[in-house]
Coordinates of N, CA and C in Angstrom, one line a residue:
G1 N 6.6 54.8 -30.2 CA 7.9 55.1 -30.2 C 8.6 54.8 -31.5
G2 N 8.1 54.0 -32.4 CA 8.8 53.7 -33.7 C 9.7 52.6 -33.5
G3 N 9.8 51.7 -34.6 CA 10.7 50.6 -34.5 C 12.1 50.9 -35.1
P4 N 12.9 49.8 -35.2 CA 14.3 50.1 -35.6 C 14.4 50.3 -37.1
D5 N 13.4 50.1 -37.9 CA 13.5 50.4 -39.3 C 13.4 51.9 -39.6
P6 N 14.5 52.5 -40.1 CA 14.5 54.0 -40.3 C 13.3 54.5 -41.1
K7 N 12.7 53.7 -42.0 CA 11.6 54.1 -42.8 C 10.4 54.5 -41.9
F8 N 10.3 53.8 -40.8 CA 9.1 54.0 -39.9 C 9.5 54.7 -38.6
N9 N 10.7 55.0 -38.4 CA 11.2 55.6 -37.2 C 11.8 57.0 -37.5
A10 N 11.0 58.1 -37.4 CA 11.5 59.4 -37.8 C 12.7 59.8 -37.0
R11 N 12.8 59.5 -35.7 CA 13.9 59.9 -34.9 C 15.2 59.2 -35.4
L12 N 15.1 57.9 -35.6 CA 16.3 57.1 -36.1 C 16.7 57.6 -37.5
S13 N 15.7 57.8 -38.3 CA 16.0 58.2 -39.7 C 16.8 59.5 -39.7
S14 N 16.3 60.5 -38.9 CA 17.0 61.8 -38.8 C 18.4 61.6 -38.3
I15 N 18.6 60.8 -37.3 CA 19.9 60.6 -36.7 C 20.9 60.0 -37.7
I16 N 20.4 59.0 -38.5 CA 21.2 58.3 -39.5 C 21.6 59.4 -40.5
A17 N 20.7 60.2 -40.9 CA 21.0 61.3 -41.9 C 22.1 62.2 -41.4
Q18 N 22.0 62.6 -40.1 CA 23.0 63.4 -39.5 C 24.3 62.7 -39.5
A19 N 24.3 61.4 -39.1 CA 25.6 60.6 -39.0 C 26.2 60.5 -40.4
K20 N 25.4 60.3 -41.4 CA 26.0 60.2 -42.8 C 26.6 61.5 -43.2
K21 N 25.9 62.6 -42.9 CA 26.4 63.9 -43.3 C 27.7 64.2 -42.6
C22 N 27.9 63.7 -41.4 CA 29.1 63.9 -40.6 C 30.2 62.9 -41.0
N23 N 29.9 62.0 -42.0 CA 30.8 61.0 -42.4 C 31.1 60.0 -41.3
M24 N 30.1 59.7 -40.4 CA 30.3 58.7 -39.4 C 30.4 57.3 -40.1
P25 N 31.4 56.5 -39.7 CA 31.6 55.2 -40.4 C 30.3 54.4 -40.4
L26 N 30.1 53.6 -41.5 CA 28.9 52.8 -41.7 C 28.7 51.8 -40.5
A27 N 29.8 51.3 -40.1 CA 29.8 50.3 -39.0 C 29.2 51.0 -37.7
S28 N 29.5 52.2 -37.5 CA 29.0 52.9 -36.3 C 27.5 53.2 -36.4
I29 N 27.0 53.5 -37.7 CA 25.6 53.7 -37.9 C 24.9 52.4 -37.7
Q30 N 25.4 51.3 -38.2 CA 24.8 50.0 -38.1 C 24.8 49.5 -36.6
S31 N 25.8 49.9 -35.9 CA 25.9 49.5 -34.5 C 24.8 50.3 -33.7
A32 N 24.6 51.5 -34.1 CA 23.5 52.3 -33.4 C 22.2 51.8 -33.7
M33 N 22.0 51.3 -35.0 CA 20.7 50.7 -35.3 C 20.4 49.4 -34.6
K34 N 21.5 48.6 -34.5 CA 21.4 47.3 -33.8 C 21.1 47.6 -32.3
Q35 N 21.8 48.6 -31.7 CA 21.6 48.9 -30.3 C 20.2 49.3 -30.1
D36 N 19.7 50.2 -31.0 CA 18.3 50.7 -30.9 C 17.3 49.5 -30.9
K37 N 17.6 48.5 -31.8 CA 16.7 47.3 -31.8 C 16.8 46.5 -30.6
D38 N 18.1 46.2 -30.2 CA 18.3 45.3 -29.1 C 17.8 45.8 -27.8
T39 N 17.8 47.1 -27.6 CA 17.4 47.7 -26.3 C 15.9 48.2 -26.4
K40 N 15.2 47.7 -27.5 CA 13.8 48.1 -27.7 C 13.7 49.6 -27.7
S41 N 14.5 50.2 -28.5 CA 14.5 51.6 -28.7 C 14.8 52.5 -27.5
S42 N 15.6 51.9 -26.5 CA 16.0 52.7 -25.4 C 17.0 53.8 -25.8
T43 N 17.7 53.5 -26.9 CA 18.7 54.5 -27.4 C 17.9 55.7 -27.9
K44 N 18.2 56.9 -27.5 CA 17.4 58.1 -27.9 C 18.4 59.2 -28.2
A45 N 17.8 60.2 -28.9 CA 18.5 61.4 -29.3 C 18.4 62.4 -28.2
Y46 N 19.5 62.9 -27.7 CA 19.5 63.9 -26.6 C 20.3 65.1 -27.1
Y47 N 19.8 66.3 -26.7 CA 20.6 67.5 -27.0 C 21.1 68.1 -25.8
F48 N 22.3 68.6 -25.8 CA 23.0 69.2 -24.7 C 23.4 70.6 -25.1
E49 N 23.1 71.6 -24.3 CA 23.6 73.0 -24.5 C 24.8 73.3 -23.7
V50 N 25.8 73.9 -24.3 CA 27.0 74.3 -23.6 C 27.3 75.8 -23.8
R51 N 27.5 76.5 -22.8 CA 27.9 77.9 -22.8 C 29.4 77.9 -22.9
G52 N 30.0 78.2 -24.1 CA 31.4 78.1 -24.3 C 32.2 79.4 -24.2
P53 N 33.4 79.3 -24.5 CA 34.3 80.5 -24.4 C 33.7 81.7 -25.1
G54 N 33.9 82.9 -24.4 CA 33.4 84.1 -25.0 C 31.9 84.3 -25.1
G55 N 31.2 83.4 -24.4 CA 29.7 83.4 -24.4 C 29.0 82.8 -25.6
C56 N 29.8 82.0 -26.4 CA 29.2 81.3 -27.5 C 28.3 80.2 -27.0
T57 N 27.4 79.7 -27.8 CA 26.6 78.5 -27.4 C 26.8 77.4 -28.4
I58 N 27.1 76.2 -27.8 CA 27.3 75.0 -28.6 C 26.2 74.0 -28.3
I59 N 25.6 73.4 -29.3 CA 24.6 72.4 -29.1 C 25.1 71.1 -29.6
L60 N 25.0 70.1 -28.7 CA 25.5 68.7 -29.0 C 24.3 67.8 -29.3
S61 N 24.3 67.2 -30.4 CA 23.3 66.2 -30.8 C 24.0 64.8 -30.5
T62 N 23.3 64.0 -29.6 CA 23.9 62.8 -29.2 C 22.9 61.6 -29.4
L63 N 23.4 60.4 -29.4 CA 22.6 59.2 -29.5 C 23.1 58.3 -28.4
T64 N 22.3 58.1 -27.4 CA 22.8 57.3 -26.2 C 21.6 56.7 -25.5
D65 N 21.9 55.6 -24.8 CA 20.8 55.0 -24.0 C 20.8 55.4 -22.5
N66 N 21.7 56.4 -22.2 CA 21.8 56.9 -20.8 C 22.2 58.3 -20.8
R67 N 21.3 59.2 -20.7 CA 21.5 60.7 -20.7 C 22.5 61.1 -19.6
N68 N 22.3 60.6 -18.4 CA 23.1 61.1 -17.3 C 24.6 60.7 -17.5
R69 N 24.8 59.4 -18.0 CA 26.2 59.0 -18.2 C 26.8 59.8 -19.3
M70 N 26.0 60.1 -20.4 CA 26.5 60.9 -21.5 C 27.0 62.3 -21.0
K71 N 26.2 62.9 -20.1 CA 26.5 64.2 -19.6 C 27.8 64.2 -18.7
V72 N 27.9 63.1 -17.9 CA 29.1 63.0 -17.1 C 30.4 62.9 -18.0
T73 N 30.2 62.1 -19.1 CA 31.3 61.9 -20.0 C 31.7 63.2 -20.7
L74 N 30.7 64.1 -21.0 CA 31.0 65.3 -21.6 C 31.5 66.4 -20.7
N75 N 31.2 66.2 -19.4 CA 31.5 67.3 -18.4 C 32.9 67.6 -18.2
S76 N 33.8 66.6 -18.2 CA 35.2 66.8 -18.0 C 35.8 67.7 -19.1
C77 N 35.3 67.4 -20.3 CA 35.8 68.2 -21.5 C 35.3 69.7 -21.4
V78 N 34.0 69.8 -21.0 CA 33.4 71.1 -20.9 C 34.1 71.9 -19.8
K79 N 34.3 71.3 -18.7 CA 35.0 72.1 -17.6 C 36.4 72.5 -18.0
K80 N 37.1 71.6 -18.7 CA 38.5 71.9 -19.1 C 38.6 73.2 -19.8
Y81 N 37.6 73.6 -20.6 CA 37.7 74.8 -21.4 C 36.8 75.9 -20.8
N82 N 36.7 75.8 -19.4 CA 35.9 76.9 -18.7 C 34.5 77.1 -19.2
S83 N 33.9 76.1 -19.6 CA 32.5 76.2 -20.2 C 31.5 75.5 -19.2
T84 N 30.2 75.7 -19.4 CA 29.2 75.1 -18.6 C 28.0 74.6 -19.4
F85 N 27.3 73.7 -18.8 CA 26.1 73.3 -19.4 C 25.0 74.3 -19.1
T86 N 24.1 74.5 -20.0 CA 23.0 75.4 -19.8 C 21.7 74.7 -20.3
E87 N 20.6 75.3 -19.9 CA 19.3 74.7 -20.3 C 18.3 75.8 -20.7
G88 N 17.6 75.6 -21.8 CA 16.5 76.6 -22.1 C 17.0 77.7 -23.1
A89 N 18.3 77.7 -23.5 CA 18.8 78.8 -24.3 C 18.5 78.6 -25.8
I90 N 18.2 77.3 -26.2 CA 18.1 77.0 -27.6 C 17.0 77.8 -28.3
P91 N 15.7 77.8 -27.8 CA 14.7 78.5 -28.5 C 15.0 80.0 -28.8
G92 N 15.7 80.7 -27.9 CA 16.0 82.1 -28.1 C 17.1 82.3 -29.0
L93 N 18.0 81.3 -29.2 CA 19.2 81.5 -29.9 C 19.3 80.8 -31.3
F94 N 18.5 79.8 -31.4 CA 18.5 79.0 -32.6 C 17.1 78.7 -33.1
D95 N 16.9 78.5 -34.4 CA 15.7 78.0 -35.0 C 16.0 76.5 -35.3
H96 N 15.1 75.6 -35.0 CA 15.3 74.2 -35.3 C 14.3 73.8 -36.4
K97 N 14.9 73.5 -37.6 CA 14.1 73.2 -38.8 C 14.6 72.0 -39.5
G98 N 13.6 71.4 -40.2 CA 13.9 70.3 -41.1 C 14.2 70.8 -42.5
F99 N 15.3 70.3 -43.1 CA 15.6 70.7 -44.5 C 15.7 69.5 -45.4
I100 N 15.0 69.6 -46.5 CA 15.0 68.5 -47.5 C 15.5 69.0 -48.8
E101 N 16.5 68.5 -49.4 CA 17.0 68.8 -50.7 C 16.4 67.8 -51.7
A102 N 15.7 68.2 -52.7 CA 15.0 67.3 -53.6 C 15.0 67.8 -55.0
I103 N 15.2 66.8 -55.9 CA 15.2 67.1 -57.3 C 13.8 66.9 -57.9
P104 N 13.1 67.9 -58.4 CA 11.7 67.8 -58.8 C 11.6 67.0 -60.1
P105 N 10.4 66.5 -60.4 CA 10.2 65.8 -61.7 C 10.6 66.8 -62.8
E106 N 10.9 66.3 -64.0 CA 11.4 67.1 -65.1 C 10.3 68.2 -65.5
K107 N 10.8 69.4 -65.7 CA 10.0 70.5 -66.2 C 8.9 70.9 -65.1
T108 N 9.3 70.8 -63.9 CA 8.4 71.3 -62.8 C 8.7 72.8 -62.5
P109 N 7.9 73.7 -62.8 CA 8.2 75.1 -62.5 C 8.1 75.4 -61.0
L110 N 8.8 76.4 -60.5 CA 8.8 76.7 -59.1 C 7.4 77.0 -58.5
E111 N 6.5 77.5 -59.4 CA 5.1 77.8 -58.9 C 4.5 76.5 -58.5
T112 N 4.7 75.4 -59.3 CA 4.1 74.1 -59.0 C 4.8 73.5 -57.7
A113 N 6.1 73.7 -57.6 CA 6.8 73.3 -56.4 C 6.2 73.9 -55.1
V114 N 5.9 75.2 -55.2 CA 5.3 75.9 -54.1 C 3.9 75.2 -53.7
E115 N 3.1 74.9 -54.7 CA 1.9 74.2 -54.5 C 2.1 72.8 -53.8
H116 N 3.2 72.2 -54.3 CA 3.5 70.9 -53.7 C 4.0 71.0 -52.3
A117 N 4.7 72.1 -52.0 CA 5.1 72.4 -50.6 C 4.0 72.5 -49.7
I118 N 3.0 73.2 -50.1 CA 1.7 73.4 -49.3 C 1.0 72.0 -49.1
E119 N 1.0 71.3 -50.2 CA 0.3 70.0 -50.2 C 0.9 69.0 -49.2
V120 N 2.3 69.0 -49.2 CA 3.0 68.0 -48.3 C 3.2 68.5 -46.9
G121 N 2.9 69.7 -46.6 CA 3.0 70.2 -45.2 C 4.3 70.9 -44.9
A122 N 5.1 71.4 -46.0 CA 6.3 72.1 -45.8 C 6.0 73.6 -45.5
E123 N 6.9 74.3 -44.8 CA 6.7 75.7 -44.5 C 7.1 76.6 -45.6
D124 N 8.1 76.1 -46.4 CA 8.7 77.0 -47.5 C 9.4 76.1 -48.4
V125 N 9.7 76.7 -49.6 CA 10.5 76.0 -50.6 C 11.2 77.0 -51.4
G126 N 12.4 76.7 -51.8 CA 13.2 77.7 -52.7 C 14.2 77.0 -53.5
E127 N 14.8 77.7 -54.4 CA 15.8 77.1 -55.3 C 17.1 77.2 -54.6
L128 N 17.9 76.1 -54.7 CA 19.3 76.1 -54.2 C 20.3 76.8 -55.1
E129 N 21.1 77.6 -54.5 CA 22.1 78.3 -55.3 C 23.1 77.3 -55.9
D130 N 23.5 77.6 -57.1 CA 24.5 76.8 -57.8 C 24.1 75.3 -57.9
A131 N 22.8 75.0 -57.9 CA 22.4 73.6 -58.1 C 22.2 73.3 -59.6
E132 N 23.1 72.5 -60.1 CA 23.1 72.2 -61.5 C 21.9 71.2 -61.9
D133 N 21.4 70.5 -60.9 CA 20.3 69.5 -61.1 C 19.0 70.1 -60.8
N134 N 18.9 71.4 -60.7 CA 17.6 72.1 -60.4 C 17.0 71.7 -59.0
A135 N 17.9 71.3 -58.1 CA 17.4 70.8 -56.8 C 16.7 72.0 -56.0
L136 N 15.7 71.7 -55.3 CA 15.0 72.6 -54.4 C 15.2 72.3 -53.0
Q137 N 15.0 73.3 -52.1 CA 15.1 73.0 -50.7 C 13.8 73.3 -50.0
F138 N 13.2 72.2 -49.4 CA 12.0 72.3 -48.7 C 12.3 72.5 -47.2
I139 N 11.6 73.4 -46.5 CA 11.8 73.6 -45.1 C 10.5 73.2 -44.3
C140 N 10.7 72.5 -43.2 CA 9.5 72.1 -42.5 C 9.9 72.0 -41.0
S141 N 9.0 71.7 -40.1 CA 9.3 71.4 -38.7 C 10.0 70.1 -38.6
P142 N 10.9 70.0 -37.6 CA 11.6 68.7 -37.4 C 10.6 67.5 -37.3
A143 N 9.5 67.7 -36.6 CA 8.6 66.6 -36.4 C 8.0 66.1 -37.7
A144 N 7.9 67.0 -38.7 CA 7.3 66.7 -40.0 C 8.2 66.2 -41.1
L145 N 9.5 66.1 -40.7 CA 10.5 65.8 -41.7 C 10.3 64.5 -42.5
N146 N 10.0 63.4 -41.8 CA 9.8 62.1 -42.4 C 8.5 62.1 -43.3
Q147 N 7.5 62.8 -42.8 CA 6.2 62.8 -43.5 C 6.3 63.6 -44.8
V148 N 7.0 64.8 -44.7 CA 7.2 65.6 -45.9 C 8.0 64.9 -46.9
R149 N 9.1 64.3 -46.4 CA 10.0 63.5 -47.3 C 9.2 62.4 -48.1
G150 N 8.4 61.7 -47.3 CA 7.6 60.6 -47.9 C 6.6 61.1 -49.0
K151 N 6.0 62.2 -48.7 CA 5.0 62.8 -49.6 C 5.6 63.3 -50.9
L152 N 6.8 63.9 -50.7 CA 7.6 64.4 -51.9 C 8.0 63.2 -52.8
E153 N 8.4 62.1 -52.2 CA 8.7 61.0 -53.0 C 7.5 60.4 -53.7
K154 N 6.4 60.5 -53.1 CA 5.1 60.1 -53.9 C 4.8 61.0 -55.0
L155 N 5.3 62.2 -54.9 CA 5.1 63.2 -56.0 C 6.2 63.1 -57.0
Q156 N 7.1 62.1 -56.9 CA 8.1 61.8 -57.9 C 9.4 62.7 -57.7
Y157 N 9.5 63.3 -56.5 CA 10.7 64.0 -56.2 C 11.8 63.0 -55.8
S158 N 13.1 63.3 -56.3 CA 14.2 62.5 -55.9 C 14.9 63.2 -54.7
I159 N 14.9 62.5 -53.6 CA 15.4 63.1 -52.3 C 17.0 63.0 -52.3
R160 N 17.6 64.2 -52.3 CA 19.1 64.2 -52.2 C 19.6 64.2 -50.8
A161 N 18.9 64.9 -49.9 CA 19.3 64.9 -48.5 C 18.1 65.4 -47.7
A162 N 18.1 64.9 -46.4 CA 17.1 65.3 -45.5 C 17.7 65.3 -44.1
D163 N 17.5 66.4 -43.4 CA 18.2 66.5 -42.1 C 17.5 67.6 -41.3
C164 N 17.7 67.5 -40.0 CA 17.2 68.6 -39.1 C 18.5 69.4 -38.6
E165 N 18.4 70.7 -38.6 CA 19.5 71.5 -38.2 C 19.1 72.6 -37.3
F166 N 20.0 73.1 -36.5 CA 19.8 74.3 -35.6 C 20.5 75.4 -36.3
I167 N 19.8 76.5 -36.6 CA 20.3 77.6 -37.4 C 20.3 78.8 -36.4
P168 N 21.5 79.4 -36.1 CA 21.6 80.5 -35.2 C 20.9 81.7 -35.6
K169 N 20.1 82.3 -34.7 CA 19.4 83.5 -35.0 C 20.4 84.7 -34.9
I170 N 21.3 84.7 -34.0 CA 22.3 85.7 -33.8 C 23.7 85.1 -33.6
Q171 N 24.7 85.5 -34.3 CA 26.0 84.9 -34.2 C 26.9 85.8 -33.3
V172 N 27.8 85.1 -32.6 CA 28.6 85.7 -31.6 C 30.1 85.9 -32.1
T173 N 30.6 87.1 -32.1 CA 32.0 87.3 -32.5 C 32.9 87.1 -31.4
L174 N 33.9 86.2 -31.5 CA 34.9 86.0 -30.4 C 36.3 86.6 -30.7
N175 N 37.0 86.9 -29.7 CA 38.4 87.4 -29.9 C 39.2 86.1 -30.2
D176 N 40.5 86.4 -30.6 CA 41.3 85.3 -31.0 C 41.5 84.1 -30.0
A177 N 41.7 84.5 -28.7 CA 41.9 83.5 -27.7 C 40.6 82.7 -27.5
D178 N 39.5 83.3 -27.4 CA 38.2 82.6 -27.2 C 37.9 81.7 -28.4
F179 N 38.2 82.3 -29.6 CA 37.9 81.5 -30.8 C 38.7 80.2 -30.8
E180 N 40.0 80.3 -30.5 CA 40.9 79.1 -30.4 C 40.4 78.1 -29.4
A181 N 40.0 78.7 -28.2 CA 39.5 77.8 -27.1 C 38.2 77.1 -27.6
A182 N 37.3 77.8 -28.2 CA 36.1 77.2 -28.7 C 36.3 76.2 -29.8
R183 N 37.3 76.4 -30.6 CA 37.6 75.5 -31.7 C 38.1 74.2 -31.0
K184 N 39.0 74.3 -30.0 CA 39.6 73.1 -29.4 C 38.5 72.3 -28.6
L185 N 37.6 73.1 -28.0 CA 36.5 72.5 -27.3 C 35.6 71.7 -28.2
C186 N 35.2 72.3 -29.4 CA 34.4 71.6 -30.3 C 35.0 70.4 -30.9
D187 N 36.4 70.5 -31.1 CA 37.1 69.3 -31.6 C 37.0 68.1 -30.6
K188 N 37.2 68.5 -29.4 CA 37.2 67.4 -28.3 C 35.8 66.8 -28.2
L189 N 34.8 67.7 -28.2 CA 33.4 67.2 -28.0 C 33.0 66.3 -29.2
A190 N 33.5 66.7 -30.4 CA 33.1 65.9 -31.6 C 33.8 64.5 -31.6
E191 N 34.9 64.4 -30.8 CA 35.6 63.1 -30.8 C 34.9 62.2 -29.7
T192 N 34.0 62.7 -28.9 CA 33.4 61.9 -27.8 C 32.4 60.9 -28.4
P193 N 32.5 59.6 -28.0 CA 31.6 58.6 -28.5 C 30.2 59.0 -28.2
D194 N 29.3 58.7 -29.2 CA 27.9 59.0 -29.1 C 27.5 60.4 -29.4
V195 N 28.5 61.3 -29.7 CA 28.2 62.6 -30.2 C 28.0 62.5 -31.7
V196 N 26.9 62.9 -32.2 CA 26.6 62.7 -33.6 C 26.9 64.0 -34.4
R197 N 26.6 65.2 -33.8 CA 26.8 66.4 -34.5 C 26.9 67.6 -33.5
L198 N 27.6 68.6 -33.9 CA 27.7 69.9 -33.2 C 27.1 71.0 -34.0
Y199 N 26.5 72.0 -33.3 CA 26.1 73.2 -33.9 C 26.6 74.4 -33.0
D200 N 26.8 75.5 -33.5 CA 27.3 76.7 -32.7 C 26.8 78.0 -33.3
N201 N 26.9 79.0 -32.6 CA 26.5 80.4 -33.1 C 27.7 81.3 -33.2
I202 N 28.9 80.7 -33.5 CA 30.1 81.5 -33.6 C 30.2 82.1 -35.0
A203 N 30.4 83.4 -35.0 CA 30.5 84.1 -36.3 C 31.7 83.7 -37.1

């Protein structure tokens, strides 16, 4: 299951990266780590799917020690905006990938970076647009995120960011009323304790 040290716990490391990206207060991150340690890693990452206004799909990334309680907490907000929980929609609507932004060693050509990507187990690598520091983006499976990151560091890459994200395959266009309702729903869900991050397929 992995211990409370993020270096050796891929799940916790990914969640902390998400929390930092969402500007979650440091105290909240430390509290989550302490809870993870105190409860012998009973705190876990859970994803919830919500069918929102206009048929959009919202994915909630949460960190909790009780999935059922978390769902009950979210349910009142979901119902208020005429939305429902769904299951099994994610694979057809989203790609789940690990993304690592890394600055390569000086004078490393892209061809060499491609070789490194294969070596560390990444699926793809490319140049980031408007990156003044020559940063590259490595793409991998979520399960391989920590492993790929560690191997890149051994190859002297400087890791700028590492995270797992849901990327919509098809985006949904909403009318003004549904768009406003979806925005309010997302705002309320984001304010819910233990919700780390939201993803949606709204155009």
